[in-house]
XYZ file of C-alpha atoms in Angstrom:
339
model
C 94.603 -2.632 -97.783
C 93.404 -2.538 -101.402
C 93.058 0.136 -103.348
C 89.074 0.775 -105.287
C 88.259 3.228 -107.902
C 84.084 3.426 -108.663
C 83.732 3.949 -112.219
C 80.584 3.939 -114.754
C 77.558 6.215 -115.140
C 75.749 4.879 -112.208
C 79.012 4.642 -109.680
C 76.872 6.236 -106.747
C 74.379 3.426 -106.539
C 76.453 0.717 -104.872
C 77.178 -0.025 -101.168
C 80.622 1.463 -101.900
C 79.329 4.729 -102.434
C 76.877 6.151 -100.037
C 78.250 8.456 -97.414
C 76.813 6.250 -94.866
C 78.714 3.397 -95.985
C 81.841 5.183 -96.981
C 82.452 6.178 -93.477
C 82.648 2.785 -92.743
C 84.572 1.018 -95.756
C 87.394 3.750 -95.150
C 89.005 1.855 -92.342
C 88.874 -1.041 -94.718
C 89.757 -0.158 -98.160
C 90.946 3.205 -99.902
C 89.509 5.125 -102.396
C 90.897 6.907 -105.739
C 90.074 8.651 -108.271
C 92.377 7.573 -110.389
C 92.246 3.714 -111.982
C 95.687 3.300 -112.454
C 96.150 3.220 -108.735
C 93.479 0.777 -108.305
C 93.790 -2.693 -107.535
C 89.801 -3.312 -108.090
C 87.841 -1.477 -110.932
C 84.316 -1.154 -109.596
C 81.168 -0.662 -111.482
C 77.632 -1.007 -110.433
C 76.092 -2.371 -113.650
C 77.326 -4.239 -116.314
C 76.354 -2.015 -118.880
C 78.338 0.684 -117.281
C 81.187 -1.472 -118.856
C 80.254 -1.614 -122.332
C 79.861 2.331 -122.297
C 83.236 2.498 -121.014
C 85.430 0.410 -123.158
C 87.765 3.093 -124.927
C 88.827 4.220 -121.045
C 88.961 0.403 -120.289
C 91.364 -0.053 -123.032
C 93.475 2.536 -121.697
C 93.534 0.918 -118.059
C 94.332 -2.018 -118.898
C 97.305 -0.894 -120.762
C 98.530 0.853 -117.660
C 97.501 -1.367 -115.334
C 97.047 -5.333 -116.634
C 96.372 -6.758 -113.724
C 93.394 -4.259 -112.179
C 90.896 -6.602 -111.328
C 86.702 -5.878 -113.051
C 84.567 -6.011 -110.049
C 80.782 -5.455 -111.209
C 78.869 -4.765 -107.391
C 75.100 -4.378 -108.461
C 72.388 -3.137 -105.956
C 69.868 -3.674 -109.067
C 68.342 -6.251 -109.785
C 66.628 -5.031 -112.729
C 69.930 -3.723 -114.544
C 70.815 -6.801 -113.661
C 68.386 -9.006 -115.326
C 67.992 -6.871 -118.029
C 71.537 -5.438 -119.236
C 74.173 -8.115 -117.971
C 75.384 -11.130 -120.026
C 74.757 -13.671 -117.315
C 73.532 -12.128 -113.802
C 73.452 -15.608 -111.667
C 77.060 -16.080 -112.356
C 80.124 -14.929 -110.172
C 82.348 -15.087 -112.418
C 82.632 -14.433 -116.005
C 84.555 -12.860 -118.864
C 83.961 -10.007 -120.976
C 85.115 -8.844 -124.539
C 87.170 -5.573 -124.494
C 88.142 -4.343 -127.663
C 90.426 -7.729 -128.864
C 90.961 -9.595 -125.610
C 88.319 -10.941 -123.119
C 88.434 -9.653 -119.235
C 87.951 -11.412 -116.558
C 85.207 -9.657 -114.111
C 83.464 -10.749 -110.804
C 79.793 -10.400 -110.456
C 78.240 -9.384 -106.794
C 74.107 -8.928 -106.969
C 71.633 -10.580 -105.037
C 71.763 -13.810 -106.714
C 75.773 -14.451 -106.294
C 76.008 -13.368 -102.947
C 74.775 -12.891 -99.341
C 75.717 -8.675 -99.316
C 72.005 -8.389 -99.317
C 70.550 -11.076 -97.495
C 69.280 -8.570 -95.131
C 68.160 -9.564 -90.771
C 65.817 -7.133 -89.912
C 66.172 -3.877 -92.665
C 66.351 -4.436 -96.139
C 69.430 -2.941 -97.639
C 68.087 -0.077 -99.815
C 66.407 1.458 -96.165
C 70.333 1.470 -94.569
C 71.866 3.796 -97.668
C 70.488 6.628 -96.107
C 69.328 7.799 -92.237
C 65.986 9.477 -93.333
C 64.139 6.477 -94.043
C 64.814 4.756 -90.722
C 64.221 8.483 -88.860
C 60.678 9.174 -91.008
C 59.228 5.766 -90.365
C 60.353 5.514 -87.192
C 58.107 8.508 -86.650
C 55.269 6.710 -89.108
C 55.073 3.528 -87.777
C 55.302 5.038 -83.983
C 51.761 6.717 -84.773
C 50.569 4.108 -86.773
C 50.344 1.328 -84.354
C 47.915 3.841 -81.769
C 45.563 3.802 -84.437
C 42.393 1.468 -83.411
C 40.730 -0.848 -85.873
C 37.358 1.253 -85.981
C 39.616 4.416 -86.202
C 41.435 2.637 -89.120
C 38.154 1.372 -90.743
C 37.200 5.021 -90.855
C 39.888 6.563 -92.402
C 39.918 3.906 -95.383
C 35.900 4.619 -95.579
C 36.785 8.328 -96.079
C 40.451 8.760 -98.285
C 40.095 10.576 -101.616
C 41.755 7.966 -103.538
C 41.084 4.073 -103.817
C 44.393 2.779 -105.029
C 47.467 4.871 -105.853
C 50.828 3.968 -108.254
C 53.756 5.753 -107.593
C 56.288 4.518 -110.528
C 57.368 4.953 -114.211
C 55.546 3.876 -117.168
C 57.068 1.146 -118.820
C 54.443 -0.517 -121.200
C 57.621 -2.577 -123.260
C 58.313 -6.237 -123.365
C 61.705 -5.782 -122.659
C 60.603 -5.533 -118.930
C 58.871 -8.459 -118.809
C 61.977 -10.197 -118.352
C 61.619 -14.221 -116.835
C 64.113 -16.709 -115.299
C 61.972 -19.049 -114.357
C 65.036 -21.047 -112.382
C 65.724 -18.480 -110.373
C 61.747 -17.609 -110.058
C 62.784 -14.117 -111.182
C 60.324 -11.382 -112.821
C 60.804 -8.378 -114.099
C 57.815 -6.680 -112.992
C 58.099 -3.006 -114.178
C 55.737 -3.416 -117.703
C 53.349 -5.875 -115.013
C 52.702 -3.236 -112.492
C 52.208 -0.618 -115.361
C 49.622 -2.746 -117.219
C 47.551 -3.033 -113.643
C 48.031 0.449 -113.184
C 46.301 1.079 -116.546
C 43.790 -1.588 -116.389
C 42.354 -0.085 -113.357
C 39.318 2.378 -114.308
C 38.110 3.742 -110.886
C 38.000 7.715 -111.206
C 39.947 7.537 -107.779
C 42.851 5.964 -108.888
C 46.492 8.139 -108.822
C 48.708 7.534 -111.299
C 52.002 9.315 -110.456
C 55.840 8.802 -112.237
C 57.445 9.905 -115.617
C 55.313 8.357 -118.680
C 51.843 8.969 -116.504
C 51.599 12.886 -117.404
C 55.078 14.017 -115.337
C 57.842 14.166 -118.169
C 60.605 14.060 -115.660
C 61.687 11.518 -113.296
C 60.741 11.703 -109.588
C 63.993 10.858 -108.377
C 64.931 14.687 -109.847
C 62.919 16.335 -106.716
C 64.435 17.671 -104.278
C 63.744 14.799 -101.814
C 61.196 12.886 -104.039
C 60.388 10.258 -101.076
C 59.239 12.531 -98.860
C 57.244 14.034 -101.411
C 55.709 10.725 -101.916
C 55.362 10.160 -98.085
C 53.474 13.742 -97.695
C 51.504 13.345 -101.083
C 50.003 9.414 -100.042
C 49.687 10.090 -96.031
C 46.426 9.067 -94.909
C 45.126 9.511 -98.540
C 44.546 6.436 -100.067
C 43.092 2.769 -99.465
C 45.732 1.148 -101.043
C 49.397 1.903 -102.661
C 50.994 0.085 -105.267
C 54.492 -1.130 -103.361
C 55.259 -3.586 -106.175
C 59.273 -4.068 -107.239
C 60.377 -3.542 -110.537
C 61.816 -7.273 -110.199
C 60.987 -9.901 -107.827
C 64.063 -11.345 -106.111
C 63.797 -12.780 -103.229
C 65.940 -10.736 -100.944
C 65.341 -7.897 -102.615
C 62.834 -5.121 -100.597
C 63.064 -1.477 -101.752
C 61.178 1.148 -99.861
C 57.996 0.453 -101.710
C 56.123 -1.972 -99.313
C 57.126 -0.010 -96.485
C 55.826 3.581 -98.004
C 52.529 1.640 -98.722
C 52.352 0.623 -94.341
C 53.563 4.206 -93.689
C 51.153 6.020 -95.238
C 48.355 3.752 -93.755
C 47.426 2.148 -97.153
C 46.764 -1.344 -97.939
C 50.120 -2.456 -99.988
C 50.188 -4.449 -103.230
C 52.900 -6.723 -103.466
C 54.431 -9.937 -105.593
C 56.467 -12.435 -103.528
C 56.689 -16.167 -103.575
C 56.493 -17.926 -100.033
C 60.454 -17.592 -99.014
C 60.581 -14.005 -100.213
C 62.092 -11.202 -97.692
C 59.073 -9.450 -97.034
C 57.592 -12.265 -94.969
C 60.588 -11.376 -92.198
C 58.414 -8.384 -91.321
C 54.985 -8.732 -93.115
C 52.532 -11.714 -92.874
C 50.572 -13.285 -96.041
C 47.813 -11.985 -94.622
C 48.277 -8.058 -94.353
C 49.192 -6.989 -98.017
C 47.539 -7.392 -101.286
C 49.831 -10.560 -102.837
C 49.645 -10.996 -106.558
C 52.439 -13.204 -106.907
C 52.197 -15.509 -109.941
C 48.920 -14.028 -111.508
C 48.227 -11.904 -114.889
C 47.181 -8.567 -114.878
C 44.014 -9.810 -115.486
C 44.300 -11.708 -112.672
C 45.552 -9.169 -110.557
C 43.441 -6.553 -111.300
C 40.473 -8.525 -110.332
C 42.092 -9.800 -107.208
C 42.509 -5.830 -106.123
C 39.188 -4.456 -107.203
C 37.396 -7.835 -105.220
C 38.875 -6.986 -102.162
C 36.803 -7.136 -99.230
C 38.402 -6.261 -95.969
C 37.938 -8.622 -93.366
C 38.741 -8.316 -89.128
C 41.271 -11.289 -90.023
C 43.141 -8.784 -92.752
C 42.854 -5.786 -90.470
C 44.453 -7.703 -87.440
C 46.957 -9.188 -89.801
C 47.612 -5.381 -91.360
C 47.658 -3.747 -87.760
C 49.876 -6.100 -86.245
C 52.475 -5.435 -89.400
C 52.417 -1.861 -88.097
C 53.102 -2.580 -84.758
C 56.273 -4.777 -85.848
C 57.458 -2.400 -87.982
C 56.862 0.539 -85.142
C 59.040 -1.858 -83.043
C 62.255 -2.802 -85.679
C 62.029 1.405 -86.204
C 62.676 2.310 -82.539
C 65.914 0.584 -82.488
C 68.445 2.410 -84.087
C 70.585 -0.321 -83.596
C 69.188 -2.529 -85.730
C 70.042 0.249 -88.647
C 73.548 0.152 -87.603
C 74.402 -3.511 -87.320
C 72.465 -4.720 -90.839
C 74.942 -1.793 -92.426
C 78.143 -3.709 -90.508
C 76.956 -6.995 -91.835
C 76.950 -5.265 -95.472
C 79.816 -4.356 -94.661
C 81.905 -7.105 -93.668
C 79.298 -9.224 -96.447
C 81.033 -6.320 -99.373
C 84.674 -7.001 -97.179
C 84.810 -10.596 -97.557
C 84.045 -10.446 -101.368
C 86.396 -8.121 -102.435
C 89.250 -9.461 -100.292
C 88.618 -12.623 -101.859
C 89.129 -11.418 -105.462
């Protein structure tokens, strides 16, 4: 059984670290504290690493052959802070000798090529027991009752997210039809000049970050429910397999979602073309005009109700929850084993 020590600033955003998950990896690895007991080193971003080299120095001295084990949940770290996310394997300068390190994100591996749940919904039991609840009362609503509702909410579109108006996010791998999309879905959110629109997030007016509250998504859940026509569910990088809670909040609260996903991208397991805003692959320009055009249709609204009834059905089957977090992990098991 190896031996794992997290390490780095952000060691609690990995599969490896979520209660949830722990419970689970503990019959298959053990945990320390303590590096030199480890037999894998694991971060969960790759600038973690260059923050850390003076301790790295020193664990390497006591323990040469530790293995460097980078296992990212982020794309956008990824993308943005790494030397070269769409490799397994590469090396890494430490002070005077280069490291070797292995590289598990979205792009190396299959941890997160998720069934039914995308993997950030399984790192925690309240999302799966909120929409569950959501999703159940969505699907009752009728398409005159629906019509109604979006007739009457205070707020036309709502964006729930930082501001990041800096190049730096605009990050492109064309190969890999990658995008970092945080600056993009700030610049819409800007560009849009309805007195009903809700910008929400550190940067917009808020100095501190949401993820601070208490329980910030239910916050967000509370705040939107019911409230607007459409919600912003828009990644802060477009991978193909990877699905935060965004799109989901945007169903939940009975909003129209805005999205960005090419044709093969995860969101089409559960969603069709047809029931979310897509702006994949235009400018903001683009986009914006695309959102305030928008004229609702009985093809969109049977598209958009029949998303809630499929999600109503994947979140009354607690079962589903459990086996996509035994695929993780015995995805996480295989990879580490193999090292």
């Amino acid at each position: 059984m190896k031996i794992i020590c997290l390490k780095g600033q952000r060691s609690n955003r990995t599969p490896l670290s979520y209660p949830e998950y722990q419970k689970l990896f503990q019959s298959k690895f053990k945990y320390t504290r303590k590096p030199e007991d480890a037999d894998l080193l694991v971060y969960s971003c790759f600038m973690d690493i260059r923050d850390d080299v003076e301790e790295l120095k020193r664990i390497y001295s006591a323990r040469p052959n530790i293995q460097l084990v980078i296992l990212s949940e982020e794309p956008l770290w990824d993308s943005l802070w790494s030397d070269n996310c769409f490799s397994k394997k590469g090396r890494i300068q430490i002070g005077d000798r280069e490291y070797p390190y292995t590289f598990l994100n979205h792009w190396t591996t299959t941890i997160y090529d998720f069934e039914n749940i995308p993997y950030f919904l399984t790192t925690g039991d309240d999302y799966f027991a909120r929409y569950a609840f959501l999703f159940s009362r969505n699907r009752a609503y009728k398409a005159s009752e629906l019509k109604s509702l979006w007739d009457n909410v205070p707020t036309r579109i709502a964006f729930f997210a930082e501001f990041k108006d800096d190049a730096h996010f605009d990050a492109y791998f064309p190969e890999y039809d990658a995008w970092g999309l945080s600056r993009y879905r700030t610049l819409i959110a800007k560009e849009m000049k309805n007195d009903k629109v809700l910008r929400v997030g550190k940067g917009w007016g808020d100095t501190k970050a949401r993820q601070l509250l208490p329980d910030w998504h239910l916050d967000k859940l509370a705040g939107l429910d019911r409230q607007s026509y459409m919600v912003s569910g828009i990644e802060n990088t477009h991978q193909w397999n990877y699905v935060s809670e965004k799109i989901f909040d945007a169903f939940a609260v009975m909003a129209i979602p805005l999205y960005f996903a090419n044709s093969y991208h995860g969101v089409f397991r559960f969603a069709s073309e047809e029931s979310f805003l897509n702006l994949y692959g235009l400018t903001v320009d683009q986009a914006v005009n695309r959102i305030c055009s928008f004229k609702l249709t009985k093809e969109f609204m049977d598209a958009y109700r029949a998303v809630q009834s499929t999600l109503a059905e994947i979140f009354s089957q607690p079962m589903l929850l459990v086996n996509e977090r035994m695929r993780v992990v015995s995805e996480v098991v295989s990879e580490l084993e193999a090292i």
